[in-house]
């Protein structure tokens, strides 16, 4: 099944690229993410690498958005430091993003092939965490 493609939010890509260029330093912070909230705000963050499995930039931006009262994210993108460009989310981030924001669009691809796709396209036949929780009561 072909992936549904949405318009690319170039302002969001540039916001993440700017943070990657200006805030990522050394081995601890190598990725930046930017997300657009439903109200139009852009929230940015960087990863916190640690050998024990520190959070990816996408997960940090989810927390940063919540801390700013932005609980509904519409689009997200991650960009690597050293001009690596758009980087797709890892498997863990794909699952978390799907669970938190089932309607989220994720910007993936490189160069002139950058596109925005539904997060569900990144996890075909996905595990849905909520489907496996016991009802309380």
Short mmCIF file of N, CA, C and O in Angstrom, two decimals, residues 18-69:
data_model
loop_
_atom_site.label_atom_id
_atom_site.label_comp_id
_atom_site.label_asym_id
_atom_site.label_seq_id
_atom_site.Cartn_x
_atom_site.Cartn_y
_atom_site.Cartn_z
N UNK A 18 18.27 24.33 12.63
CA UNK A 18 18.90 25.43 13.36
C UNK A 18 19.36 24.97 14.74
O UNK A 18 20.48 25.26 15.16
N UNK A 19 18.51 24.23 15.45
CA UNK A 19 18.88 23.72 16.77
C UNK A 19 20.04 22.73 16.63
O UNK A 19 20.98 22.77 17.43
N UNK A 20 20.01 21.89 15.63
CA UNK A 20 21.12 20.93 15.42
C UNK A 20 22.43 21.67 15.19
O UNK A 20 23.48 21.27 15.72
N UNK A 21 22.38 22.75 14.40
CA UNK A 21 23.61 23.52 14.11
C UNK A 21 24.12 24.29 15.31
O UNK A 21 25.32 24.42 15.51
N UNK A 22 23.20 24.82 16.12
CA UNK A 22 23.61 25.75 17.17
C UNK A 22 23.65 25.17 18.58
O UNK A 22 24.28 25.76 19.46
N UNK A 23 23.00 24.05 18.81
CA UNK A 23 22.91 23.52 20.18
C UNK A 23 23.52 22.12 20.36
O UNK A 23 23.80 21.73 21.49
N UNK A 24 23.66 21.38 19.29
CA UNK A 24 24.23 20.03 19.41
C UNK A 24 25.74 20.13 19.52
O UNK A 24 26.39 20.75 18.67
N UNK A 25 26.29 19.55 20.58
CA UNK A 25 27.73 19.62 20.84
C UNK A 25 28.22 18.26 21.33
O UNK A 25 27.62 17.65 22.22
N UNK A 26 29.31 17.80 20.78
CA UNK A 26 29.93 16.57 21.26
C UNK A 26 29.06 15.35 21.10
O UNK A 26 28.17 15.30 20.25
N UNK A 27 29.33 14.35 21.92
CA UNK A 27 28.62 13.08 21.81
C UNK A 27 27.31 13.03 22.57
O UNK A 27 26.51 12.13 22.36
N UNK A 28 27.05 13.95 23.47
CA UNK A 28 25.83 13.89 24.28
C UNK A 28 24.60 14.42 23.57
O UNK A 28 23.48 14.02 23.89
N UNK A 29 24.78 15.33 22.65
CA UNK A 29 23.65 15.96 21.95
C UNK A 29 23.97 15.98 20.47
O UNK A 29 24.67 16.86 19.98
N UNK A 30 23.42 15.00 19.74
CA UNK A 30 23.76 14.83 18.33
C UNK A 30 22.56 14.94 17.40
O UNK A 30 22.72 14.92 16.19
N UNK A 31 21.37 15.04 17.98
CA UNK A 31 20.14 15.12 17.20
C UNK A 31 19.26 16.22 17.76
O UNK A 31 19.21 16.43 18.98
N UNK A 32 18.55 16.89 16.88
CA UNK A 32 17.55 17.89 17.29
C UNK A 32 16.20 17.47 16.72
O UNK A 32 16.14 16.82 15.66
N UNK A 33 15.15 17.83 17.41
CA UNK A 33 13.80 17.58 16.90
C UNK A 33 12.98 18.86 17.04
O UNK A 33 13.24 19.68 17.91
N UNK A 34 12.02 18.97 16.15
CA UNK A 34 11.05 20.07 16.22
C UNK A 34 9.67 19.48 15.97
O UNK A 34 9.52 18.60 15.12
N UNK A 35 8.71 19.96 16.72
CA UNK A 35 7.33 19.51 16.54
C UNK A 35 6.42 20.72 16.48
O UNK A 35 6.66 21.72 17.17
N UNK A 36 5.41 20.62 15.65
CA UNK A 36 4.40 21.69 15.58
C UNK A 36 3.18 21.23 16.37
O UNK A 36 2.63 20.16 16.11
N UNK A 37 2.78 22.07 17.31
CA UNK A 37 1.59 21.81 18.10
C UNK A 37 0.35 22.21 17.31
O UNK A 37 0.43 22.97 16.34
N UNK A 38 -0.79 21.71 17.74
CA UNK A 38 -2.05 22.02 17.07
C UNK A 38 -2.28 23.53 17.00
O UNK A 38 -2.85 24.04 16.03
N UNK A 39 -1.82 24.29 18.02
CA UNK A 39 -2.04 25.74 18.02
C UNK A 39 -1.01 26.49 17.18
O UNK A 39 -1.00 27.71 17.16
N UNK A 40 -0.13 25.77 16.48
CA UNK A 40 0.84 26.40 15.59
C UNK A 40 2.22 26.60 16.17
O UNK A 40 3.17 26.88 15.43
N UNK A 41 2.34 26.50 17.49
CA UNK A 41 3.67 26.67 18.11
C UNK A 41 4.63 25.60 17.64
O UNK A 41 4.25 24.46 17.39
N UNK A 42 5.91 25.98 17.58
CA UNK A 42 6.98 25.03 17.30
C UNK A 42 7.75 24.82 18.59
O UNK A 42 8.17 25.79 19.23
N UNK A 43 7.93 23.56 18.96
CA UNK A 43 8.69 23.19 20.15
C UNK A 43 9.92 22.44 19.67
O UNK A 43 9.82 21.58 18.79
N UNK A 44 11.09 22.77 20.22
CA UNK A 44 12.33 22.10 19.82
C UNK A 44 13.00 21.46 21.02
O UNK A 44 12.75 21.83 22.16
N UNK A 45 13.90 20.52 20.73
CA UNK A 45 14.66 19.84 21.78
C UNK A 45 15.83 19.11 21.15
O UNK A 45 15.91 18.97 19.93
N UNK A 46 16.74 18.65 21.99
CA UNK A 46 17.86 17.82 21.55
C UNK A 46 17.83 16.51 22.34
O UNK A 46 17.24 16.44 23.42
N UNK A 47 18.49 15.51 21.79
CA UNK A 47 18.59 14.23 22.51
C UNK A 47 19.50 14.37 23.71
O UNK A 47 20.23 15.35 23.86
N UNK A 48 19.46 13.39 24.57
CA UNK A 48 20.34 13.34 25.74
C UNK A 48 21.00 11.96 25.73
O UNK A 48 20.61 11.06 26.47
N UNK A 49 21.96 11.79 24.83
CA UNK A 49 22.59 10.47 24.67
C UNK A 49 23.26 10.03 25.97
O UNK A 49 23.91 10.80 26.66
N UNK A 50 23.10 8.76 26.26
CA UNK A 50 23.78 8.13 27.38
C UNK A 50 23.85 6.64 27.10
O UNK A 50 22.93 6.08 26.50
N UNK A 51 24.93 6.00 27.50
CA UNK A 51 25.09 4.59 27.18
C UNK A 51 23.99 3.72 27.78
O UNK A 51 23.76 2.59 27.34
N UNK A 52 23.26 4.22 28.77
CA UNK A 52 22.16 3.46 29.35
C UNK A 52 20.86 3.62 28.55
O UNK A 52 19.85 3.05 28.93
N UNK A 53 20.91 4.38 27.48
CA UNK A 53 19.72 4.53 26.64
C UNK A 53 19.00 5.83 26.82
O UNK A 53 17.78 5.86 26.87
N UNK A 54 19.74 6.91 26.93
CA UNK A 54 19.12 8.22 27.09
C UNK A 54 18.11 8.50 26.00
O UNK A 54 18.11 7.87 24.95
N UNK A 55 17.21 9.45 26.22
CA UNK A 55 16.12 9.69 25.29
C UNK A 55 16.55 10.35 23.99
O UNK A 55 17.43 11.20 23.96
N UNK A 56 15.88 9.93 22.93
CA UNK A 56 16.07 10.53 21.61
C UNK A 56 15.45 11.93 21.61
O UNK A 56 14.61 12.26 22.44
N UNK A 57 15.83 12.73 20.63
CA UNK A 57 15.32 14.10 20.52
C UNK A 57 13.80 14.13 20.38
O UNK A 57 13.14 15.02 20.92
N UNK A 58 13.23 13.15 19.68
CA UNK A 58 11.77 13.12 19.52
C UNK A 58 11.07 12.96 20.86
O UNK A 58 10.05 13.60 21.10
N UNK A 59 11.61 12.13 21.73
CA UNK A 59 10.99 11.93 23.04
C UNK A 59 11.19 13.14 23.94
O UNK A 59 10.29 13.50 24.71
N UNK A 60 12.34 13.78 23.84
CA UNK A 60 12.57 14.99 24.63
C UNK A 60 11.61 16.08 24.18
O UNK A 60 11.06 16.81 25.01
N UNK A 61 11.37 16.20 22.88
CA UNK A 61 10.45 17.25 22.40
C UNK A 61 9.02 16.97 22.86
O UNK A 61 8.26 17.92 23.14
N UNK A 62 8.62 15.71 23.01
CA UNK A 62 7.29 15.39 23.53
C UNK A 62 7.17 15.93 24.96
O UNK A 62 6.17 16.55 25.32
N UNK A 63 8.19 15.70 25.78
CA UNK A 63 8.16 16.20 27.15
C UNK A 63 8.24 17.71 27.21
O UNK A 63 7.53 18.34 28.01
N UNK A 64 9.07 18.31 26.37
CA UNK A 64 9.19 19.77 26.35
C UNK A 64 7.86 20.40 25.93
O UNK A 64 7.45 21.42 26.48
N UNK A 65 7.19 19.79 24.96
CA UNK A 65 5.90 20.32 24.52
C UNK A 65 4.89 20.27 25.66
O UNK A 65 4.18 21.24 25.91
N UNK A 66 4.85 19.14 26.37
CA UNK A 66 3.91 19.02 27.50
C UNK A 66 4.22 20.06 28.57
O UNK A 66 3.31 20.65 29.15
N UNK A 67 5.51 20.29 28.82
CA UNK A 67 5.90 21.28 29.82
C UNK A 67 5.45 22.69 29.44
O UNK A 67 5.27 23.54 30.30
N UNK A 68 5.23 22.91 28.15
CA UNK A 68 4.76 24.21 27.66
C UNK A 68 3.26 24.22 27.41
O UNK A 68 2.73 25.17 26.85
N UNK A 69 2.58 23.14 27.81
CA UNK A 69 1.14 23.09 27.64
C UNK A 69 0.67 22.70 26.26
O UNK A 69 -0.50 22.84 25.93
#
